[in-house]
Coordinates of C-alpha atoms and ligand atoms in Angstrom, one line a residue:
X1 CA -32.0 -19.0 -50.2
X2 CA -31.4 -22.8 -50.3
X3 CA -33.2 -24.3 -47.4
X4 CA -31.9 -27.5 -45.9
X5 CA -33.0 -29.4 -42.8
X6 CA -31.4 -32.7 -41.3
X7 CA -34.1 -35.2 -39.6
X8 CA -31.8 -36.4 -36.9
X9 CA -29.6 -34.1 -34.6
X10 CA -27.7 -37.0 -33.4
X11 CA -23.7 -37.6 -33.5
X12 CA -24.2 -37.1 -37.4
X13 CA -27.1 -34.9 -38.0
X14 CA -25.7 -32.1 -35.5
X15 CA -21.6 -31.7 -36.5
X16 CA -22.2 -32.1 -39.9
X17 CA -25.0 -29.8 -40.1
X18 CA -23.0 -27.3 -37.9
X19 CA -20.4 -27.6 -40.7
X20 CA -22.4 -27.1 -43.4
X21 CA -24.0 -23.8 -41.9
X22 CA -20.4 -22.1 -40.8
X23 CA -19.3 -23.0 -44.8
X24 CA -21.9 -22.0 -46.2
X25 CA -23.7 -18.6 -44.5
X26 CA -26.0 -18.4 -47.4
X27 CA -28.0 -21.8 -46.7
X28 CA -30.2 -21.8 -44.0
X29 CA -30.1 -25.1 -42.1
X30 CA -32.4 -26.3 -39.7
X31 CA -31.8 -29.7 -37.4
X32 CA -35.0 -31.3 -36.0
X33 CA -35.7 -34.2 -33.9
X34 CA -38.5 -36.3 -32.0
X35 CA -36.3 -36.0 -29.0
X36 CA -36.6 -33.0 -27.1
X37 CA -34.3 -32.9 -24.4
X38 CA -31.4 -33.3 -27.7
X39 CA -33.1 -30.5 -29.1
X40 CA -33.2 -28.4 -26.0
X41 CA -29.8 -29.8 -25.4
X42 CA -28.9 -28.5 -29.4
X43 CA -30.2 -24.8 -27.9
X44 CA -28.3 -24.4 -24.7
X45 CA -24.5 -23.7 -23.6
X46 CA -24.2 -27.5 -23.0
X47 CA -24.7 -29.6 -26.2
X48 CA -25.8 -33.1 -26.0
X49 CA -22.6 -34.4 -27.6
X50 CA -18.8 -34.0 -26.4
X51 CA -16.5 -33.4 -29.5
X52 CA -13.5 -31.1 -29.4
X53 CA -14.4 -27.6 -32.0
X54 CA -18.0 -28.3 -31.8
X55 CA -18.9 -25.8 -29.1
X56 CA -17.2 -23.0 -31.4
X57 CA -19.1 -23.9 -34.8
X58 CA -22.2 -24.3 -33.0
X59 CA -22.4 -20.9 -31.6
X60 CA -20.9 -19.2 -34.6
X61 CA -23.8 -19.9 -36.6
X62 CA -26.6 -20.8 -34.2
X63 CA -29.3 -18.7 -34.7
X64 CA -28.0 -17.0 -37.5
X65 CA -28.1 -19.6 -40.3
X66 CA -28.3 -22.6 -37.9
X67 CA -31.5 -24.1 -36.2
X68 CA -32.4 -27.0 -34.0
X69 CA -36.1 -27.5 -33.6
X70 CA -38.6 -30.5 -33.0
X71 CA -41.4 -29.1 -35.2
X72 CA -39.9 -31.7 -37.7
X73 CA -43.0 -31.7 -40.3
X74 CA -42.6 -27.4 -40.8
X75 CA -38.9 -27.5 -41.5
X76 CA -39.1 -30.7 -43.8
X77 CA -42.0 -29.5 -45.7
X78 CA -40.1 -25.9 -46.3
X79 CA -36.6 -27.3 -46.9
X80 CA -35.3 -28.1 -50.3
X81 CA -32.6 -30.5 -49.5
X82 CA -33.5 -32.9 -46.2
X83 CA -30.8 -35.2 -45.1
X84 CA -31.7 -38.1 -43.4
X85 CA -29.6 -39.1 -40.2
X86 CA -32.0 -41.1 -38.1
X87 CA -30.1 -44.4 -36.2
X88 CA -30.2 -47.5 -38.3
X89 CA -29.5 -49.9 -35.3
X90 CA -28.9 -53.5 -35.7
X91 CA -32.6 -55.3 -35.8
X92 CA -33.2 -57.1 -32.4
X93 CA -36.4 -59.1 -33.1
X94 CA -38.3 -60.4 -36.5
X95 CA -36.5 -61.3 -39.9
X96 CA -32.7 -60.8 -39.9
X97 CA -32.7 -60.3 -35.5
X98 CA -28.9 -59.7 -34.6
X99 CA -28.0 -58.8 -38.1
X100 CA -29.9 -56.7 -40.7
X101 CA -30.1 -53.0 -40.3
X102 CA -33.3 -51.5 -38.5
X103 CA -35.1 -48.9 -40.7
X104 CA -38.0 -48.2 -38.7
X105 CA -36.9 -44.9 -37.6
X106 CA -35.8 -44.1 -41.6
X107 CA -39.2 -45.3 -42.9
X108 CA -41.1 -43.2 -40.8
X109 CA -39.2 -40.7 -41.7
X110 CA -39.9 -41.1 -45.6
X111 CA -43.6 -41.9 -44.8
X112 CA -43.4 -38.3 -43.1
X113 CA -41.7 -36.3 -45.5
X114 CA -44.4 -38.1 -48.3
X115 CA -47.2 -36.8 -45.7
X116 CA -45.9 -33.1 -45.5
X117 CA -44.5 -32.2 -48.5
X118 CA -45.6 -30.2 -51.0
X119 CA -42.7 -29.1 -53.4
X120 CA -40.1 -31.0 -55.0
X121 CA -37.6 -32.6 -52.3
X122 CA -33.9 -33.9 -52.5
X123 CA -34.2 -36.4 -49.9
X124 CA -30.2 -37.4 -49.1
X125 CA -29.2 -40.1 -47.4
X126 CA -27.1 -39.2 -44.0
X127 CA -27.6 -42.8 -42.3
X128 CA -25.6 -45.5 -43.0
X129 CA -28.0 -47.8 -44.6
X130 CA -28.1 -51.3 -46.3
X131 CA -27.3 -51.1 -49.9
X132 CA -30.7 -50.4 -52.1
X133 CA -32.0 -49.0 -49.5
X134 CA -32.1 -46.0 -51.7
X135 CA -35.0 -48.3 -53.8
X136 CA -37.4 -49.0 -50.8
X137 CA -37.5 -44.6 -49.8
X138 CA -37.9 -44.2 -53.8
X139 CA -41.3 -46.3 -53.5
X140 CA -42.1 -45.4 -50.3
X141 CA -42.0 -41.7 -51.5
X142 CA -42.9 -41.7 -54.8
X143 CA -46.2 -44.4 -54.1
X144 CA -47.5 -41.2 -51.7
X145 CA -46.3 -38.4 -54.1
X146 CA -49.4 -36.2 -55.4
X147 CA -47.6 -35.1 -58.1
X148 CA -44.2 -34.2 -56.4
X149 CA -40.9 -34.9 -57.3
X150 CA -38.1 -36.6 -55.3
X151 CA -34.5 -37.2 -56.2
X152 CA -32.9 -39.6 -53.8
X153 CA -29.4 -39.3 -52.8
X154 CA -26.7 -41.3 -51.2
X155 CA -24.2 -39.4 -49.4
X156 CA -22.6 -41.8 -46.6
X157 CA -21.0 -40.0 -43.6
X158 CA -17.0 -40.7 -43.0
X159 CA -16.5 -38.8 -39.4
X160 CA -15.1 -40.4 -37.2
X161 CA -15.8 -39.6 -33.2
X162 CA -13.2 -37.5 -31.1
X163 CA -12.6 -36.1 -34.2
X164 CA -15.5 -35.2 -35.8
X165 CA -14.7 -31.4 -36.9
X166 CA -11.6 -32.4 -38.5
X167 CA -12.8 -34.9 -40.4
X168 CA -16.0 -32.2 -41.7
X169 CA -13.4 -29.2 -42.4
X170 CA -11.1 -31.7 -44.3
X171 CA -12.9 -35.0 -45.7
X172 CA -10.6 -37.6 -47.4
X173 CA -14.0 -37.6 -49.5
X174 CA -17.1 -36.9 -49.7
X175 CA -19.6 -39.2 -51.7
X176 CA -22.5 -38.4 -53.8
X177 CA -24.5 -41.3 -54.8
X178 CA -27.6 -40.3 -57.7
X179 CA -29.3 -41.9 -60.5
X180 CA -27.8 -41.6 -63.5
X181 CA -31.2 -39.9 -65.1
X182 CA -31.1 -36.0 -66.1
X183 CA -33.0 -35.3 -62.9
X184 CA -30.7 -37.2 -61.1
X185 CA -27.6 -35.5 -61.7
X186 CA -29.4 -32.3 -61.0
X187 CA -29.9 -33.2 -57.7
X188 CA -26.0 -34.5 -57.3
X189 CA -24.9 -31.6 -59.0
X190 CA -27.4 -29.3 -56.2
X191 CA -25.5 -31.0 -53.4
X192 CA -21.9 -31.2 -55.1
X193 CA -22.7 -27.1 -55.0
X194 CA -23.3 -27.4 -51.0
X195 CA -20.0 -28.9 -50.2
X196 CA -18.4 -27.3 -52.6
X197 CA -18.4 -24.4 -50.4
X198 CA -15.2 -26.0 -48.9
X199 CA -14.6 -29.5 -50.0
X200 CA -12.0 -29.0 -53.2
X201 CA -14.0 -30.5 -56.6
X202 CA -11.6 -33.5 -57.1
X203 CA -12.6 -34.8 -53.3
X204 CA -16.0 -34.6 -54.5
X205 CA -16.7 -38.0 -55.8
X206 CA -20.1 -39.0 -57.6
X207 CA -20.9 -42.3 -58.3
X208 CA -24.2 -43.7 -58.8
X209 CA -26.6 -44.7 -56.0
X210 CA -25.5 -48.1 -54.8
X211 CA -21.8 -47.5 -55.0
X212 CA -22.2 -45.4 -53.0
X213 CA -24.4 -47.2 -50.0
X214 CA -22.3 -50.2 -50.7
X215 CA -18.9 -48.2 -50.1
X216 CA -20.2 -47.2 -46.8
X217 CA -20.6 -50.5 -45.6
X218 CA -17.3 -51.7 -47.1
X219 CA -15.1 -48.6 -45.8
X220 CA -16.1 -49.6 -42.1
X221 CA -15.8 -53.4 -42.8
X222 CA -12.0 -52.7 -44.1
X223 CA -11.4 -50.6 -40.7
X224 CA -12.4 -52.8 -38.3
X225 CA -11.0 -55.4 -40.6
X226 CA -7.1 -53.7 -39.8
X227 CA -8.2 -53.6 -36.1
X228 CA -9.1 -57.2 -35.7
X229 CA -6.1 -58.2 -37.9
X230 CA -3.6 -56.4 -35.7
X231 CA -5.5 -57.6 -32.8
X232 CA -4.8 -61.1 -33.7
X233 CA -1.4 -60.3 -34.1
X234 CA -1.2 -58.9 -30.7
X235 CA -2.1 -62.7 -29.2
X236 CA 0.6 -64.0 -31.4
X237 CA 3.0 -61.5 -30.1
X238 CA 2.7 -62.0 -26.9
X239 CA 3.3 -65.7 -27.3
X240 CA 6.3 -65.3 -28.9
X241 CA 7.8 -62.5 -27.9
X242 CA 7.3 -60.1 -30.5
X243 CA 6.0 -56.6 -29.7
X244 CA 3.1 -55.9 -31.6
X245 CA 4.0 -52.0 -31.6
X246 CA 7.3 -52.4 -33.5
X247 CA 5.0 -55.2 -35.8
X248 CA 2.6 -52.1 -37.2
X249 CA 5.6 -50.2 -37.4
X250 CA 7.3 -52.1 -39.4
X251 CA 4.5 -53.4 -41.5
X252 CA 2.9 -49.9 -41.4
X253 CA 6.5 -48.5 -43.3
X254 CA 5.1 -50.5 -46.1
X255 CA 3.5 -47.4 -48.6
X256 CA 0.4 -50.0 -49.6
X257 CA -0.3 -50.9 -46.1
X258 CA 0.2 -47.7 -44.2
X259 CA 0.5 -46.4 -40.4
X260 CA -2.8 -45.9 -39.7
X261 CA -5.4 -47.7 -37.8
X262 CA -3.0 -50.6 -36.7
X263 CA -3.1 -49.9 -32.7
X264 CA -3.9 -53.0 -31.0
X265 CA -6.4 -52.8 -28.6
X266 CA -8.7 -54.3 -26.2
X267 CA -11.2 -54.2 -29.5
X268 CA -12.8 -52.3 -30.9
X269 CA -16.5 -50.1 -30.4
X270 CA -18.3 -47.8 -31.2
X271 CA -22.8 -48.3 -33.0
X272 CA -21.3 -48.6 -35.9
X273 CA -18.5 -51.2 -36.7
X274 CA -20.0 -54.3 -35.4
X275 CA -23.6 -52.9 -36.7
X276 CA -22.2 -52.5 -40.6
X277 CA -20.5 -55.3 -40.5
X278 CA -23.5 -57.6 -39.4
X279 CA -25.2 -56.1 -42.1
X280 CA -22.7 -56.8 -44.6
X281 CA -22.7 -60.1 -43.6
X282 CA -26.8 -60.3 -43.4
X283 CA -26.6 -58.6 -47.2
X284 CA -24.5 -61.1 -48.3
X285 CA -26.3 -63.9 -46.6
X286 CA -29.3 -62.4 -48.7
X287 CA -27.4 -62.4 -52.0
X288 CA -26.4 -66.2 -51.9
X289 CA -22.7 -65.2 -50.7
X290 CA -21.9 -67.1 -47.4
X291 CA -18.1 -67.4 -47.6
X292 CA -18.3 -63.7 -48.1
X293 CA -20.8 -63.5 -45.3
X294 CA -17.8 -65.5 -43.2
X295 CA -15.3 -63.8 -44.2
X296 CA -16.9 -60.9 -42.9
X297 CA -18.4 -61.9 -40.0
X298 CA -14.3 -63.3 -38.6
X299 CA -13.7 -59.8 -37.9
X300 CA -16.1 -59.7 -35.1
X301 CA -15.4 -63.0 -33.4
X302 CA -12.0 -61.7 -33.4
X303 CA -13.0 -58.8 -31.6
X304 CA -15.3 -60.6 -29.2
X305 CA -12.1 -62.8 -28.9
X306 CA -9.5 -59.8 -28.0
X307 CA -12.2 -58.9 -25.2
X308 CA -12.8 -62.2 -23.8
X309 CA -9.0 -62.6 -23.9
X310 CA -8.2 -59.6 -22.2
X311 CA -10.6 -60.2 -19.4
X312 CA -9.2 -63.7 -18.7
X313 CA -5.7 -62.2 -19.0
X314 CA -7.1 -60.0 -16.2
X315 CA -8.4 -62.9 -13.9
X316 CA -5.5 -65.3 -14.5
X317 CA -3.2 -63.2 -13.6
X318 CA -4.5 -62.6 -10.4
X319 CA -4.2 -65.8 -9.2
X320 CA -7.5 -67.1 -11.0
X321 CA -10.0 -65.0 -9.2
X322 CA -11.1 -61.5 -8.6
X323 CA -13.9 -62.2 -6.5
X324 CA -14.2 -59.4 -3.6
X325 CA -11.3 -57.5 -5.1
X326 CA -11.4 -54.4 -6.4
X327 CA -10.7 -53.1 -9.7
X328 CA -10.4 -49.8 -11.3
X329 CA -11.3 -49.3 -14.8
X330 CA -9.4 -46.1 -16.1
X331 CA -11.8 -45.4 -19.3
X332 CA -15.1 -46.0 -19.9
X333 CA -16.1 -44.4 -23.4
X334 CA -15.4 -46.7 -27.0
X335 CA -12.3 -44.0 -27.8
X336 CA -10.7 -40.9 -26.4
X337 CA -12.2 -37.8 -26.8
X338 CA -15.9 -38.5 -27.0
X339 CA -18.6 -39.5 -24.0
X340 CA -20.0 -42.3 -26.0
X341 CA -20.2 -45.6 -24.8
X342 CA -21.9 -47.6 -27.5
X343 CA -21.1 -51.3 -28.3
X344 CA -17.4 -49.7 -26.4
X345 CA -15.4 -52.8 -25.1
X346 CA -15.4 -51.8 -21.2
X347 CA -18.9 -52.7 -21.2
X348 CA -17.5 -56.1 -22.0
X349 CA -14.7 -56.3 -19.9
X350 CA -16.9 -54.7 -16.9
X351 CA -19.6 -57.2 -17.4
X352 CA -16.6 -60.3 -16.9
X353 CA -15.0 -59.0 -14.4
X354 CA -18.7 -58.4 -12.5
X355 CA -19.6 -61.8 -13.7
X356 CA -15.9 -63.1 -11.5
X357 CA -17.2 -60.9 -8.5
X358 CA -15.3 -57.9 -8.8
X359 CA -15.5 -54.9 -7.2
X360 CA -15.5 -52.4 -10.3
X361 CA -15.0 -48.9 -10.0
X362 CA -14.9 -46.6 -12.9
X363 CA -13.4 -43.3 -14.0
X364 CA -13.9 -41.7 -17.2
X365 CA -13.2 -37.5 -17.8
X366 CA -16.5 -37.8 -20.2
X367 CA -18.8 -40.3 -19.3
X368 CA -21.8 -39.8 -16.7
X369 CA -22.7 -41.8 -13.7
X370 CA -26.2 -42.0 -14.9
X371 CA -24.8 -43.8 -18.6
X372 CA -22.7 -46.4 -16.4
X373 CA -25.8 -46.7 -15.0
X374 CA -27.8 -47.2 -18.3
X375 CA -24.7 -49.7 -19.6
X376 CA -23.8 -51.8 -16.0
X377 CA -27.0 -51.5 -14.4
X378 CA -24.5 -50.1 -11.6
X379 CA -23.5 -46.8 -10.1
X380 CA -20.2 -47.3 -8.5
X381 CA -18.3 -44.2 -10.4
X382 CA -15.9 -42.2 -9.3
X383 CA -14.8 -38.7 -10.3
X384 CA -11.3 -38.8 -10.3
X385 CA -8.5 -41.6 -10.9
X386 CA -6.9 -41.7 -8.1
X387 CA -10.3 -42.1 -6.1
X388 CA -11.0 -45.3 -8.4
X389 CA -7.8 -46.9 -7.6
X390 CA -7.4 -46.1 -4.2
X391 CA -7.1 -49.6 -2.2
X392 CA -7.3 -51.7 -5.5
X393 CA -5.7 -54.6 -6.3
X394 CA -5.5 -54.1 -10.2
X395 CA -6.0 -51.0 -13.0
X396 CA -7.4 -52.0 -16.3
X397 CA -6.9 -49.1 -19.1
X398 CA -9.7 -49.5 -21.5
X399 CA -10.1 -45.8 -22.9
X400 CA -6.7 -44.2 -24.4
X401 CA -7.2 -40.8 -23.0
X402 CA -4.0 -38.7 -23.2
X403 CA -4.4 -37.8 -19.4
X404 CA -3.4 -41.6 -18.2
X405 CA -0.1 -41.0 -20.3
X406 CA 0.3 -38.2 -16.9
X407 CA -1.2 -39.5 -14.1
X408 CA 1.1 -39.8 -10.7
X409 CA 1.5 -44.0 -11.2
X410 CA 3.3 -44.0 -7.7
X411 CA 0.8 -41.8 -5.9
X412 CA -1.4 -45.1 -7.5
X413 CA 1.1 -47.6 -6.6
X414 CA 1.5 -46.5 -2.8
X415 CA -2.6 -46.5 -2.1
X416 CA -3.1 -50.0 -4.1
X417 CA -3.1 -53.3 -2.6
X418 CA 0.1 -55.7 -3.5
X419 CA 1.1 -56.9 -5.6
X420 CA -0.4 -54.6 -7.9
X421 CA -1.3 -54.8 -11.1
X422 CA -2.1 -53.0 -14.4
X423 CA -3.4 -54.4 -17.6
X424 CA -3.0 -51.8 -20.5
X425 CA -5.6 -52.4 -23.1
X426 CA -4.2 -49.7 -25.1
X427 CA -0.8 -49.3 -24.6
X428 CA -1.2 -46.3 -23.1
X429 CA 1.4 -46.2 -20.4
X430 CA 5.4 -46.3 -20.1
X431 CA 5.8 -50.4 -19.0
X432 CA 8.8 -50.2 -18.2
X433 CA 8.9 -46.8 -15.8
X434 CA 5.8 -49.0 -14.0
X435 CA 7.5 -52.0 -13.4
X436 CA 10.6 -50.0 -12.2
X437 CA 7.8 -48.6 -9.4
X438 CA 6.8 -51.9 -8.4
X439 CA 4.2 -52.5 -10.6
X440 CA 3.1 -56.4 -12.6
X441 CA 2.1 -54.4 -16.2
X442 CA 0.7 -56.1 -19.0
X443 CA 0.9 -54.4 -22.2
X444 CA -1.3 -55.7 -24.9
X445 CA 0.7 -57.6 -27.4
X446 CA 3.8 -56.4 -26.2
X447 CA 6.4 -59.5 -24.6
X448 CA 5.0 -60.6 -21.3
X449 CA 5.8 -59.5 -17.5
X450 CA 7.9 -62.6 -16.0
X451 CA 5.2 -62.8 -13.3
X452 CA 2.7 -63.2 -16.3
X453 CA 4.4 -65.9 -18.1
X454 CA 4.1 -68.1 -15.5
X455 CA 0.3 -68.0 -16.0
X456 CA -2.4 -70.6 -17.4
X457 CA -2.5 -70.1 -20.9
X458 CA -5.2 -67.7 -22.6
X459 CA -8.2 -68.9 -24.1
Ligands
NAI1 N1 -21.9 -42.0 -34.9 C1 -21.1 -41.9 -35.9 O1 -19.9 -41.5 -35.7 C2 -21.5 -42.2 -37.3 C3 -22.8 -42.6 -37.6 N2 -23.2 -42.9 -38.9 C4 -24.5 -43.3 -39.2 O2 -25.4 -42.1 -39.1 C5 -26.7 -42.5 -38.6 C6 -27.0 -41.7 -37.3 O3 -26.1 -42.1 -36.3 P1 -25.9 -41.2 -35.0 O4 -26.0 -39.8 -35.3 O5 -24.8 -41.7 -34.3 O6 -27.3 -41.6 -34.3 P2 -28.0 -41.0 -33.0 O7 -28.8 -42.0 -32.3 O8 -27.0 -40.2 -32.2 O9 -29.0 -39.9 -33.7 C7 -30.1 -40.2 -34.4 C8 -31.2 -39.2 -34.0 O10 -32.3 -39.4 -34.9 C9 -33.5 -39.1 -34.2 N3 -34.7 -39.7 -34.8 C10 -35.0 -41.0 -35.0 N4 -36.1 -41.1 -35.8 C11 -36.6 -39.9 -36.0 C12 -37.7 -39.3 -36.8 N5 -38.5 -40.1 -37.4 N6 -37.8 -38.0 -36.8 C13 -36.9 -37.2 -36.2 N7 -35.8 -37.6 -35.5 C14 -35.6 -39.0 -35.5 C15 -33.3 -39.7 -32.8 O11 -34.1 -39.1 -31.8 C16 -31.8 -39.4 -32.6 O12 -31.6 -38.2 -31.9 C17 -26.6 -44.0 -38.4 O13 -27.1 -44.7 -39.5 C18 -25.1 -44.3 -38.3 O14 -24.8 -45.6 -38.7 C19 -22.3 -42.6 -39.9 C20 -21.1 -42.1 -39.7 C21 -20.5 -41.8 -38.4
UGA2 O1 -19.6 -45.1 -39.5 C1 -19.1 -44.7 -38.5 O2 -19.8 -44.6 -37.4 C2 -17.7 -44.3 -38.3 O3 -17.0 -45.4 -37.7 C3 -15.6 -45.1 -37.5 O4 -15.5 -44.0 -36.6 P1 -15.6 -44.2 -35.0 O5 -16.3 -45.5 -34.7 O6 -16.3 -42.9 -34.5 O7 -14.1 -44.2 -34.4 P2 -12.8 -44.9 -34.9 O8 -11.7 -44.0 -34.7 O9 -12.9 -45.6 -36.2 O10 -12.6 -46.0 -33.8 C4 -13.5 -47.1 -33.7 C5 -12.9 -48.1 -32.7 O11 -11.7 -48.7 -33.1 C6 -10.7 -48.6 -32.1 N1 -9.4 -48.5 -32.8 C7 -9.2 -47.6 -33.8 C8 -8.0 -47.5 -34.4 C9 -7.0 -48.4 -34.0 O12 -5.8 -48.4 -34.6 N2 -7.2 -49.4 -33.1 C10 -8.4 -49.4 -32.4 O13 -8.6 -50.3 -31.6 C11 -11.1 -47.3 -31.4 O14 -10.5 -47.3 -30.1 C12 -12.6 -47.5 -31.3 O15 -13.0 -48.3 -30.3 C13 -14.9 -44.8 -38.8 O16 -13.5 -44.5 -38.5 C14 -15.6 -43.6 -39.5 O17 -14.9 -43.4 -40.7 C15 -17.1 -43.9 -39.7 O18 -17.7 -42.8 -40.2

């Protein structure tokens, strides 16, 4: 039996490793992790992560073929395959602070799995690292090897939250990144044969070992690229009247730009857009490339921009100040559909409106009290929207959860202060059924409320 374990039951480690042991009952795959309330979360009926379908794989397999455990050094030193899916957060002190990737956490993996092992490894790597990264693990490994052999692979991860399953059942691709030695494309062939189990052979694409880092990097550059685009399209639009929606329409109708991933919004989050793209940038910095690093790093001032913009959209609107009001932020997590709140823009847009002496109260269906806490250093959350926007003079939409689409906006309207506003920073909600209840709306990118006009300009 083909023995794999994943070092890191994180948002990565744990779905894709649940995937891999429903597809695949004659592998026996084991999670670990230093943490152990994740692990102990991994083992119970409530897992540590929110993502629709995970519940169900989880407990098909769990126990059976499917493990979680913290005794990392026993799993990796019986496993033939270990992925690696340890965070690579953006470095915060030292060489490259505020740009290059961190790879503490992956080095002491490697230096671990050179301590334990004692049979030949495929060590793949899970984590979204910088590109020849691949090089340093080789050394590190091979340097503390007595004799054993490892084969290093890249195999980037393409989920995306909220839809995490989805995107594991039915890749777009899945990338294998190897030497190009004999012993190499042995160990790409060994894990072609893992997803193979499910993934059709022509979405299996091999290509050698820094292709394949580097293409992680640039697939989430060119996302949050479209984002920040359309977002700077959105400030255009609503300066001239345009409606950005019917703008990604149109453009999106075009077969080589496409309809996806053009919803303006208040920017974008997530740990991992802004992190990749800082480390492109620090990567070409590096490499003697500083109107590619430029180019790169745009993207994110746009997105600092959009959020910056929409929380002086916010303040202007209401006659300049918020101080002592109250305002209720309908979405808390970076996207619907998942409980994180890493790098998502309401921390932002909480933090300016706090910084103008709001009142803030939040509602979110998946985020706790205690991570507002963690993220605002504050604990005013509420458990329902109507309780958040009881008595408040303005509603910011920051998460596009499907149950704001259905929410009673009069019920809102009649308990609000007046006038009363709400600023859509995802186009969730009908306009013009709000303004026909009384409501001043503002619509990201879409052609301003008369009241709104009227404004200071946006900066
Ligand atoms: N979150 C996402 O949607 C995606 C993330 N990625 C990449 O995957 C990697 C992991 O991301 P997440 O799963 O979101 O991170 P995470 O922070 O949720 O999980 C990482 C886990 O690794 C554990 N860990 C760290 N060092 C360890 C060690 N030495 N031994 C055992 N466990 C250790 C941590 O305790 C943590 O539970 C990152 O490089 C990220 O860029 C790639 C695609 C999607
Ligand atoms: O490397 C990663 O971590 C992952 O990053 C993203 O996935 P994720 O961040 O989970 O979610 P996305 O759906 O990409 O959304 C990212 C952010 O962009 C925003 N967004 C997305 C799409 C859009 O049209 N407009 C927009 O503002 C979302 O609201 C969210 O805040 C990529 O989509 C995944 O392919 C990748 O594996």
């Amino acid at each position: 039996m083909v023995k794999i374990c994943c070092i890191g039951a994180g948002y990565v480690g744990g779905p894709t490793m649940a995937v891999i042991a429903v597809k695949c009952p004659a592998i026996e795959v084991v999670v670990v992790d230093i943490s152990k309330p994740r692990i102990d979360a991994w083992n119970s009926d409530k897992l540590p992560i929110y993502e629709p379908g995970l519940d169900e794989v989880v407990k098909a397999c769990r126990g059976k073929n499917l493990f979680f455990s913290t005794d990392v050094e026993k799993h990796v030193a019986e496993a033939d395959i270990i992925f690696v899916s340890v965070n690579t957060p953006t470095k915060t002190r030292g060489l490259g602070a505020g740009k290059a990737a961190d790879l503490t956490y992956w080095e002491s993996a490697a230096r671990m799995i050179a301590d334990v092992s004692k049979s030949d490894k495929i060590v793949v790597e899970k984590s979204t690292v910088p590109v020849k990264t691949a090089e340093a693990i080789e050394k590190i490994l091979t340097h503390n090897s007595k004799g054993i052999n490892y084969q290093i692979l890249s195999n980037p991860e393409f989920l995306a939250e909220g839809t995490a399953i989805e995107d594991l059942f039915k890749p777009d691709r899945v990338l294998i990144g190897g030497r190009e030695t004999p012993e190499g494309r042995k160990a790409v062939q060994a894990l072609k044969e893992v997803y193979a189990h499910w993934v059709p052979e022509e979405n299996i694409i091999t290509t050698n070992l820094w292709s394949a880092e580097l293409s992680k990097l640039a697939a989430n550059a060119f996302l949050a690229q479209r984002i920040s685009s359309v977002n700077a399209m959105s400030a255009l639009c609503e300066a001239t009247g345009a409606n950005v929606s019917e703008v990604s329409y149109a453009i999106g109708k075009d077969s080589r730009i496409g309809p996806k991933f053009l919803n303006a919004s208040v920017g974008f989050g997530g740990s991992c857009f802004q992190k990749d793209i800082l480390n492109l940038v620090y990567i070409c910095e590096c490499n003697g490339l500083p109107e590619v690093a430029n180019y790169w790093k745009q993207v994110i001032k746009i997105n600092d921009y959009q959020k910056s913009r929409f929380v002086n959209r916010v303040v202007s609107s209401m006659f300049n100040t918020v101080s002592g009001k109250k305002v209720a932020i309908l979405g808390f997590a970076f996207k619907k559909d998942t409980g994180d709140t890493r790098e998502t823009p309401a921390i932002d847009v909480c933090k300016g409106l706090l910084g103008d002496k709001a009142h803030v109260s939040i509602y979110d269906p998946e985020v706790t009290e205690d991570q507002i806490q963690r993220d605002l250093a504050m604990n005013k959350f509420d458990w329902d929207a109507y309780e958040a926007t009881k008595g408040a003079h303005a509603v910011c939409i920051l998460t596009e959860w499907n149950q704001f689409k259905e929410l009673d906006y009069q019920k809102i309207f009649d308990n609000m202060q007046k006038p009363a506003f709400i600023f859509d920073g995802r186009n969730v909600v009908d306009a013009e059924k709000l303004r026909g209840i009384g409501f001043i709306v503002y619509s990201i990118g879409k052609p301003l409320d008369a009241w709104l006009k009227d404004m200071p300009a946006i900066a």
